[in-house]
mmCIF file of C-alpha atoms in Angstrom:
data_model
loop_
_atom_site.group_PDB
_atom_site.id
_atom_site.type_symbol
_atom_site.label_atom_id
_atom_site.label_comp_id
_atom_site.label_asym_id
_atom_site.label_seq_id
_atom_site.Cartn_x
_atom_site.Cartn_y
_atom_site.Cartn_z
ATOM 1 C CA MET J 1 -1.340 6.639 -11.974
ATOM 2 C CA LEU J 2 1.927 6.918 -10.242
ATOM 3 C CA GLU J 3 0.723 3.399 -8.806
ATOM 4 C CA LEU J 4 0.485 1.504 -11.816
ATOM 5 C CA ALA J 5 4.576 2.778 -11.894
ATOM 6 C CA ALA J 6 6.040 -0.854 -12.225
ATOM 7 C CA ASP J 7 3.691 -1.520 -15.722
ATOM 8 C CA LEU J 8 4.294 1.856 -17.191
ATOM 9 C CA VAL J 9 8.001 1.874 -17.023
ATOM 10 C CA PRO J 10 7.878 -0.723 -19.305
ATOM 11 C CA LEU J 11 5.533 0.635 -22.339
ATOM 12 C CA LEU J 12 6.823 3.731 -22.246
ATOM 13 C CA ASP J 13 11.338 2.040 -22.326
ATOM 14 C CA ALA J 14 9.526 -0.402 -25.062
ATOM 15 C CA GLY J 15 8.141 2.842 -27.062
ATOM 16 C CA VAL J 16 4.237 2.527 -26.744
ATOM 17 C CA PRO J 17 1.918 4.674 -26.269
ATOM 18 C CA VAL J 18 -0.518 5.283 -23.425
ATOM 19 C CA ALA J 19 -3.108 7.464 -22.039
ATOM 20 C CA ALA J 20 -4.312 7.888 -18.635
ATOM 21 C CA VAL J 21 -7.734 8.363 -17.234
ATOM 22 C CA THR J 22 -7.657 9.460 -13.840
ATOM 23 C CA VAL J 23 -9.878 10.780 -11.152
ATOM 24 C CA THR J 24 -10.466 14.386 -10.904
ATOM 25 C CA ALA J 25 -14.201 14.380 -8.267
ATOM 26 C CA VAL J 26 -16.500 12.582 -7.006
ATOM 27 C CA VAL J 27 -19.988 13.247 -6.158
ATOM 28 C CA ARG J 28 -21.479 11.534 -3.616
ATOM 29 C CA SER J 29 -19.815 7.976 -3.620
ATOM 30 C CA ALA J 30 -17.868 6.283 -5.853
ATOM 31 C CA PRO J 31 -15.750 2.760 -5.464
ATOM 32 C CA ARG J 32 -12.226 4.222 -5.791
ATOM 33 C CA GLY J 33 -11.625 7.798 -5.224
ATOM 34 C CA VAL J 34 -9.576 10.498 -6.622
ATOM 35 C CA GLY J 35 -7.311 9.863 -8.571
ATOM 36 C CA ALA J 36 -7.743 6.746 -9.130
ATOM 37 C CA SER J 37 -6.809 5.556 -12.711
ATOM 38 C CA LEU J 38 -5.931 3.862 -15.266
ATOM 39 C CA ALA J 39 -3.342 3.348 -18.785
ATOM 40 C CA VAL J 40 -4.463 2.212 -21.780
ATOM 41 C CA THR J 41 -2.557 1.303 -24.690
ATOM 42 C CA ARG J 42 -3.321 1.702 -28.446
ATOM 43 C CA ASP J 43 -4.745 -2.105 -29.003
ATOM 44 C CA ALA J 44 -6.760 -1.461 -25.545
ATOM 45 C CA ARG J 45 -4.529 -3.675 -23.275
ATOM 46 C CA VAL J 46 -5.733 -2.133 -19.771
ATOM 47 C CA VAL J 47 -2.993 -1.557 -16.496
ATOM 48 C CA GLY J 48 -5.064 -0.769 -13.494
ATOM 49 C CA SER J 49 -9.598 1.165 -12.947
ATOM 50 C CA ILE J 50 -11.636 3.483 -12.005
ATOM 51 C CA SER J 51 -14.431 1.537 -10.790
ATOM 52 C CA GLY J 52 -15.630 -1.470 -9.198
ATOM 53 C CA GLY J 53 -15.426 -2.142 -13.200
ATOM 54 C CA CYS J 54 -19.417 -0.347 -13.500
ATOM 55 C CA VAL J 55 -17.328 2.344 -15.712
ATOM 56 C CA GLU J 56 -14.573 0.744 -16.834
ATOM 57 C CA SER J 57 -15.820 0.684 -20.664
ATOM 58 C CA ASP J 58 -15.618 4.599 -21.306
ATOM 59 C CA ALA J 59 -13.103 4.893 -19.320
ATOM 60 C CA VAL J 60 -11.444 2.733 -21.724
ATOM 61 C CA MET J 61 -11.621 4.429 -24.744
ATOM 62 C CA LEU J 62 -12.273 8.141 -23.406
ATOM 63 C CA GLY J 63 -8.676 7.071 -22.882
ATOM 64 C CA LEU J 64 -7.818 5.310 -27.086
ATOM 65 C CA ASP J 65 -9.461 9.140 -27.641
ATOM 66 C CA ALA J 66 -7.146 10.098 -26.388
ATOM 67 C CA LEU J 67 -4.243 8.565 -27.709
ATOM 68 C CA ARG J 68 -5.580 9.059 -31.188
ATOM 69 C CA THR J 69 -6.090 12.639 -30.888
ATOM 70 C CA GLY J 70 -3.574 13.298 -29.314
ATOM 71 C CA THR J 71 -5.677 15.910 -26.879
ATOM 72 C CA ILE J 72 -7.534 15.850 -23.453
ATOM 73 C CA ARG J 73 -10.320 14.469 -23.054
ATOM 74 C CA ARG J 74 -13.052 15.495 -19.256
ATOM 75 C CA ALA J 75 -15.829 13.078 -18.698
ATOM 76 C CA ARG J 76 -18.246 12.414 -15.484
ATOM 77 C CA PHE J 77 -19.215 9.326 -15.124
ATOM 78 C CA GLY J 78 -22.258 8.487 -13.415
ATOM 79 C CA PHE J 79 -25.277 9.511 -12.177
ATOM 80 C CA THR J 80 -26.789 13.868 -11.995
ATOM 81 C CA ALA J 81 -28.205 14.584 -8.872
ATOM 82 C CA GLU J 82 -31.535 14.318 -10.364
ATOM 83 C CA GLY J 83 -30.644 10.892 -9.916
ATOM 84 C CA THR J 84 -31.189 9.769 -14.016
ATOM 85 C CA VAL J 85 -27.579 8.279 -15.233
ATOM 86 C CA THR J 86 -25.283 11.139 -17.396
ATOM 87 C CA PRO J 87 -25.970 10.379 -21.370
ATOM 88 C CA ILE J 88 -22.029 9.764 -22.358
ATOM 89 C CA ALA J 89 -20.890 6.898 -19.851
ATOM 90 C CA ALA J 90 -23.185 4.514 -18.144
ATOM 91 C CA GLY J 91 -24.354 4.409 -13.887
ATOM 92 C CA LEU J 92 -21.900 3.655 -10.888
ATOM 93 C CA ALA J 93 -23.723 1.285 -9.019
ATOM 94 C CA CYS J 94 -23.119 3.335 -5.774
ATOM 95 C CA GLY J 95 -24.411 6.430 -7.628
ATOM 96 C CA GLY J 96 -22.743 8.487 -6.966
ATOM 97 C CA ALA J 97 -20.220 10.574 -10.650
ATOM 98 C CA VAL J 98 -16.912 10.256 -11.164
ATOM 99 C CA ASP J 99 -15.478 13.693 -13.136
ATOM 100 C CA VAL J 100 -12.375 12.044 -14.912
ATOM 101 C CA VAL J 101 -9.397 12.814 -17.439
ATOM 102 C CA ALA J 102 -7.290 11.474 -19.949
ATOM 103 C CA TYR J 103 -4.185 12.182 -21.643
ATOM 104 C CA PRO J 104 -1.251 11.117 -23.073
ATOM 105 C CA ILE J 105 1.790 10.255 -20.854
ATOM 106 C CA ASP J 106 4.920 11.930 -22.354
ATOM 107 C CA ALA J 107 9.027 11.124 -21.460
ATOM 108 C CA ASP J 108 7.965 14.334 -18.962
ATOM 109 C CA ALA J 109 5.676 12.128 -16.724
ATOM 110 C CA ARG J 110 9.349 9.545 -16.797
ATOM 111 C CA PRO J 111 11.283 10.974 -13.781
ATOM 112 C CA ALA J 112 8.097 10.709 -10.983
ATOM 113 C CA LEU J 113 7.041 6.738 -12.264
ATOM 114 C CA ASP J 114 10.773 5.949 -11.901
ATOM 115 C CA ALA J 115 10.701 7.139 -7.687
ATOM 116 C CA ALA J 116 7.132 5.515 -6.827
ATOM 117 C CA ARG J 117 8.148 2.532 -9.429
ATOM 118 C CA ALA J 118 11.352 2.366 -7.195
ATOM 119 C CA GLY J 119 8.802 2.869 -4.164
ATOM 120 C CA ARG J 120 10.483 7.306 -3.134
ATOM 121 C CA ALA J 121 8.031 9.716 -3.112
ATOM 122 C CA THR J 122 7.249 12.125 -5.760
ATOM 123 C CA THR J 123 5.202 14.372 -6.806
ATOM 124 C CA LEU J 124 4.445 15.387 -10.290
ATOM 125 C CA ARG J 125 2.692 17.780 -11.816
ATOM 126 C CA LEU J 126 1.049 18.649 -15.329
ATOM 127 C CA GLU J 127 -1.038 20.814 -16.578
ATOM 128 C CA LEU J 128 -3.686 19.743 -19.228
ATOM 129 C CA ASP J 129 -5.059 22.381 -21.865
ATOM 130 C CA GLY J 130 -3.802 25.527 -18.900
ATOM 131 C CA GLU J 131 -6.128 23.342 -15.528
ATOM 132 C CA PRO J 132 -2.712 22.466 -13.963
ATOM 133 C CA LEU J 133 -3.402 17.602 -12.192
ATOM 134 C CA VAL J 134 -0.459 17.237 -8.998
ATOM 135 C CA LEU J 135 -0.152 13.471 -8.606
ATOM 136 C CA HIS J 136 1.851 12.961 -5.700
ATOM 137 C CA ARG J 137 2.332 9.151 -4.175
ATOM 138 C CA PRO J 138 4.133 8.468 -0.963
ATOM 139 C CA ALA J 139 6.791 6.374 -0.270
ATOM 140 C CA ALA J 140 5.548 3.303 -0.317
ATOM 141 C CA PRO J 141 4.956 1.928 3.405
ATOM 142 C CA ARG J 142 7.843 -0.016 5.603
ATOM 143 C CA LEU J 143 6.930 -3.626 6.724
ATOM 144 C CA ILE J 144 10.584 -5.077 8.728
ATOM 145 C CA ILE J 145 10.582 -8.719 9.095
ATOM 146 C CA LEU J 146 12.746 -10.191 11.400
ATOM 147 C CA GLY J 147 12.133 -13.623 10.478
ATOM 148 C CA ALA J 148 12.971 -15.943 8.218
ATOM 149 C CA GLY J 149 11.145 -18.909 8.903
ATOM 150 C CA GLU J 150 8.293 -19.916 6.068
ATOM 151 C CA HIS J 151 5.760 -17.704 8.575
ATOM 152 C CA ALA J 152 8.439 -14.354 7.510
ATOM 153 C CA ALA J 153 8.405 -15.660 3.611
ATOM 154 C CA ALA J 154 4.040 -16.566 3.398
ATOM 155 C CA LEU J 155 4.166 -11.858 4.734
ATOM 156 C CA CYS J 156 6.853 -10.773 2.609
ATOM 157 C CA ARG J 157 4.933 -12.382 -0.468
ATOM 158 C CA VAL J 158 1.598 -10.915 1.186
ATOM 159 C CA GLY J 159 3.117 -7.407 2.550
ATOM 160 C CA ALA J 160 4.195 -6.675 -0.852
ATOM 161 C CA ALA J 161 1.079 -7.619 -2.666
ATOM 162 C CA ALA J 162 -0.321 -5.036 -0.096
ATOM 163 C CA GLY J 163 2.062 -2.117 -0.910
ATOM 164 C CA PHE J 164 4.301 -2.356 1.655
ATOM 165 C CA ALA J 165 8.127 -1.604 1.359
ATOM 166 C CA VAL J 166 9.413 -5.257 2.834
ATOM 167 C CA THR J 167 13.040 -6.259 4.794
ATOM 168 C CA VAL J 168 13.823 -9.520 5.698
ATOM 169 C CA CYS J 169 16.227 -9.237 8.690
ATOM 170 C CA ASP J 170 17.990 -12.940 10.022
ATOM 171 C CA ASP J 171 20.993 -13.578 11.347
ATOM 172 C CA TRP J 172 20.862 -17.504 9.572
ATOM 173 C CA ALA J 173 22.520 -16.917 5.988
ATOM 174 C CA LEU J 174 21.366 -19.692 5.431
ATOM 175 C CA LEU J 175 17.735 -18.407 5.405
ATOM 176 C CA ALA J 176 18.522 -15.540 4.752
ATOM 177 C CA THR J 177 18.366 -14.909 1.084
ATOM 178 C CA PRO J 178 16.899 -13.260 -1.692
ATOM 179 C CA ALA J 179 15.997 -16.533 -3.293
ATOM 180 C CA ARG J 180 13.407 -17.266 -0.456
ATOM 181 C CA PHE J 181 12.429 -13.652 -0.137
ATOM 182 C CA PRO J 182 12.347 -12.372 -3.866
ATOM 183 C CA GLU J 183 9.407 -9.855 -3.337
ATOM 184 C CA ALA J 184 11.292 -8.246 -0.482
ATOM 185 C CA ARG J 185 12.919 -4.678 -1.431
ATOM 186 C CA GLU J 186 16.381 -5.687 0.993
ATOM 187 C CA VAL J 187 17.053 -9.008 2.891
ATOM 188 C CA VAL J 188 19.733 -8.452 5.617
ATOM 189 C CA VAL J 189 21.336 -10.541 7.315
ATOM 190 C CA ALA J 190 22.645 -9.060 10.722
ATOM 191 C CA ALA J 191 20.568 -9.913 14.753
ATOM 192 C CA PRO J 192 17.473 -8.418 14.391
ATOM 193 C CA HIS J 193 18.036 -6.042 17.106
ATOM 194 C CA GLU J 194 21.983 -4.727 15.641
ATOM 195 C CA TYR J 195 20.097 -4.007 12.166
ATOM 196 C CA LEU J 196 17.120 -1.773 13.827
ATOM 197 C CA ALA J 197 19.682 0.607 15.373
ATOM 198 C CA THR J 198 20.407 1.236 11.763
ATOM 199 C CA LEU J 199 17.290 0.975 10.392
ATOM 200 C CA ASP J 200 17.437 5.120 8.523
ATOM 201 C CA ASP J 201 14.555 7.433 9.548
ATOM 202 C CA PRO J 202 11.663 5.117 10.526
ATOM 203 C CA ASP J 203 8.358 6.739 11.192
ATOM 204 C CA GLU J 204 4.837 5.566 11.901
ATOM 205 C CA ARG J 205 3.639 4.025 8.330
ATOM 206 C CA THR J 206 7.009 2.153 9.818
ATOM 207 C CA ALA J 207 6.365 -2.142 11.342
ATOM 208 C CA VAL J 208 8.705 -3.992 12.811
ATOM 209 C CA CYS J 209 7.293 -7.792 12.902
ATOM 210 C CA VAL J 210 8.987 -10.177 15.599
ATOM 211 C CA LEU J 211 8.917 -13.178 13.838
ATOM 212 C CA THR J 212 12.389 -14.933 15.234
ATOM 213 C CA HIS J 213 10.466 -17.837 17.878
ATOM 214 C CA ASP J 214 14.101 -16.777 19.534
ATOM 215 C CA GLU J 215 13.621 -15.515 23.063
ATOM 216 C CA ARG J 216 17.361 -14.681 22.110
ATOM 217 C CA LEU J 217 17.081 -12.993 19.026
ATOM 218 C CA ASP J 218 13.338 -11.644 19.901
ATOM 219 C CA VAL J 219 13.481 -9.789 22.845
ATOM 220 C CA PRO J 220 16.298 -7.425 22.319
ATOM 221 C CA ALA J 221 15.337 -7.163 18.528
ATOM 222 C CA LEU J 222 11.725 -6.028 20.796
ATOM 223 C CA ARG J 223 13.309 -3.602 23.781
ATOM 224 C CA ALA J 224 15.249 -1.726 19.922
ATOM 225 C CA ALA J 225 12.325 -1.676 18.020
ATOM 226 C CA LEU J 226 9.754 -0.761 21.029
ATOM 227 C CA ARG J 227 11.432 2.207 21.557
ATOM 228 C CA LEU J 228 11.423 3.519 18.011
ATOM 229 C CA PRO J 229 8.930 5.602 16.372
ATOM 230 C CA VAL J 230 8.116 2.810 14.481
ATOM 231 C CA GLY J 231 3.512 2.856 13.792
ATOM 232 C CA PHE J 232 3.608 -0.649 14.487
ATOM 233 C CA VAL J 233 5.407 -3.083 16.549
ATOM 234 C CA GLY J 234 3.761 -7.440 17.063
ATOM 235 C CA ALA J 235 5.524 -10.557 18.098
ATOM 236 C CA MET J 236 4.131 -13.617 16.951
ATOM 237 C CA GLY J 237 3.550 -16.540 19.765
ATOM 238 C CA ALA J 238 1.289 -18.702 22.257
ATOM 239 C CA ARG J 239 -0.656 -16.735 25.488
ATOM 240 C CA ALA J 240 2.649 -18.645 27.106
ATOM 241 C CA THR J 241 5.687 -17.481 25.187
ATOM 242 C CA VAL J 242 3.770 -14.501 24.718
ATOM 243 C CA ALA J 243 3.581 -13.505 29.089
ATOM 244 C CA ARG J 244 7.161 -15.338 29.555
ATOM 245 C CA ARG J 245 8.064 -12.582 26.576
ATOM 246 C CA ALA J 246 6.674 -9.578 28.876
ATOM 247 C CA GLN J 247 8.316 -10.914 31.626
ATOM 248 C CA LEU J 248 11.795 -10.599 29.808
ATOM 249 C CA LEU J 249 11.002 -8.144 28.478
ATOM 250 C CA ARG J 250 10.313 -6.068 31.436
ATOM 251 C CA THR J 251 13.608 -7.401 33.462
ATOM 252 C CA ALA J 252 15.378 -6.336 30.050
ATOM 253 C CA GLY J 253 15.050 -2.445 30.633
ATOM 254 C CA VAL J 254 11.326 -2.444 29.197
ATOM 255 C CA THR J 255 8.181 -0.111 30.765
ATOM 256 C CA ASP J 256 4.548 -0.962 30.577
ATOM 257 C CA ALA J 257 3.692 1.703 28.972
ATOM 258 C CA GLU J 258 7.006 0.739 25.983
ATOM 259 C CA LEU J 259 5.829 -2.801 26.116
ATOM 260 C CA SER J 260 1.408 -1.616 25.672
ATOM 261 C CA ARG J 261 2.798 -1.025 22.234
ATOM 262 C CA LEU J 262 2.822 -4.275 21.454
ATOM 263 C CA HIS J 263 0.806 -6.237 19.225
ATOM 264 C CA SER J 264 1.336 -10.320 20.496
ATOM 265 C CA PRO J 265 -0.345 -12.169 19.909
ATOM 266 C CA LEU J 266 -0.249 -11.297 15.939
ATOM 267 C CA GLY J 267 -2.109 -10.955 14.049
ATOM 268 C CA LEU J 268 -6.895 -10.595 14.119
ATOM 269 C CA ASP J 269 -8.680 -13.856 15.345
ATOM 270 C CA LEU J 270 -9.795 -15.526 11.970
ATOM 271 C CA GLY J 271 -9.822 -18.251 12.028
ATOM 272 C CA GLY J 272 -6.819 -19.634 9.955
ATOM 273 C CA SER J 273 -3.462 -21.539 10.435
ATOM 274 C CA SER J 274 -1.564 -21.873 7.331
ATOM 275 C CA PRO J 275 1.396 -19.231 6.897
ATOM 276 C CA GLU J 276 -0.363 -17.872 4.430
ATOM 277 C CA GLU J 277 -3.363 -17.663 6.460
ATOM 278 C CA THR J 278 -1.509 -16.012 8.889
ATOM 279 C CA ALA J 279 0.849 -13.487 6.634
ATOM 280 C CA LEU J 280 -3.272 -12.117 5.634
ATOM 281 C CA SER J 281 -4.066 -12.035 9.599
ATOM 282 C CA VAL J 282 -1.111 -9.947 10.294
ATOM 283 C CA VAL J 283 -1.574 -7.740 6.987
ATOM 284 C CA ALA J 284 -4.738 -6.908 8.214
ATOM 285 C CA GLU J 285 -4.272 -6.082 12.009
ATOM 286 C CA ILE J 286 -1.013 -3.712 10.597
ATOM 287 C CA VAL J 287 -3.924 -1.756 8.318
ATOM 288 C CA ALA J 288 -6.478 -1.413 11.220
ATOM 289 C CA SER J 289 -3.702 -0.432 13.602
ATOM 290 C CA ARG J 290 -2.362 2.303 10.756
ATOM 291 C CA HIS J 291 -5.817 3.229 10.229
ATOM 292 C CA ARG J 292 -7.065 3.160 13.766
ATOM 293 C CA ALA J 293 -9.951 1.048 12.567
ATOM 294 C CA ASP J 294 -11.847 -1.388 14.889
ATOM 295 C CA ALA J 295 -11.798 -4.394 11.755
ATOM 296 C CA ARG J 296 -15.394 -5.242 12.481
ATOM 297 C CA PRO J 297 -16.704 -6.877 9.200
ATOM 298 C CA LEU J 298 -18.332 -3.636 7.971
ATOM 299 C CA ARG J 299 -21.809 -5.401 7.432
ATOM 300 C CA GLU J 300 -22.205 -4.895 11.430
ATOM 301 C CA GLY J 301 -21.521 -0.953 11.407
ATOM 302 C CA ALA J 302 -23.998 1.446 10.278
ATOM 303 C CA GLY J 303 -22.302 4.573 8.461
ATOM 304 C CA LEU J 304 -19.651 3.323 8.786
ATOM 305 C CA ARG J 305 -17.135 5.344 5.489
ATOM 306 C CA LEU J 306 -16.392 1.661 2.990
ATOM 307 C CA HIS J 307 -14.172 4.128 1.098
ATOM 308 C CA GLY J 308 -12.626 8.460 2.032
ATOM 309 C CA GLY J 309 -9.252 8.351 4.959
ATOM 310 C CA GLU J 310 -6.111 8.285 4.552
ATOM 311 C CA ALA J 311 -5.089 6.212 1.207
ATOM 312 C CA LEU J 312 -4.570 2.865 2.214
ATOM 313 C CA PRO J 313 -1.036 1.101 2.132
ATOM 314 C CA GLY J 314 0.680 1.899 -1.517
ATOM 315 C CA HIS J 315 -1.733 3.817 -2.452
ATOM 316 C CA GLY J 316 -0.908 7.413 -3.231
ATOM 317 C CA ALA J 317 -2.313 10.942 -2.288
ATOM 318 C CA ILE J 318 -3.259 12.879 -4.827
ATOM 319 C CA ALA J 319 -3.547 16.775 -5.374
ATOM 320 C CA CYS J 320 -6.523 16.903 -8.564
ATOM 321 C CA GLY J 321 -6.374 21.406 -9.531
ATOM 322 C CA ALA J 322 -9.150 20.376 -12.233
ATOM 323 C CA ARG J 323 -12.375 20.011 -11.987
ATOM 324 C CA SER J 324 -14.127 19.898 -9.167
ATOM 325 C CA ALA J 325 -17.815 18.334 -8.102
#
């Protein structure tokens, strides 16, 4: 439910009654995992999703009933172990089942929703008829874009849509403006390497992408980034540029071990060339690197997990102490 904070807070501010429906357990397979939520208003406006659409209507009806009665409602949607459809819901296309709980959202949830909306880590514990539901959302992963050209603008848009808290930094104030990067959490006018020296708490969920296209800026920026405990460092450039830049980095004191961390040329080979297509390939490489995935098409891998594992950027981790499968 916390991943819906950006939509829920305005509704609560307007005094709109809202209920959430949250997945508390998954049996076999389901389109989304434990913690996936949707919210519904009294006039049946829906925010979010708990499946690919196959049980959404049943979840909405359950949420509306929770709003109407002011009570906690529970259900299982999908197939039984014998393969028959549960009598209260349509079957999941993937053949699994999900346990869900529906509950009105009250003022007690507001501090956690505010924190989640701001991208901060937060935990919300709800007592639902004596059974706890503990929702945790980590801080949004960070994407630091060094450079403020057109490719940076596209990467900011795609990265923000993928759930990253985006910072854009460039030493040219004419380009580094909030008007050019409305989706950015922060726009900084500074030399990129100087900005990196001030970075608070860089960690493995932080990605740094250098798009400055200027050796005078990108060499010191990359030297600084490669010495930070971040999970991903990438730099755009043609192969000839990459080779020359690698030599300049070595001359600047960057070791081969540090240089081995650099993703350059930046992005997966998707075949596109526009700024938006390039941005998509960059975000895809960041996500693949974070999950240690090989980025193969799913149809080429037998037994590859389609769901599960660490939550994708922007998705919260949830511990549900409600019902087990």
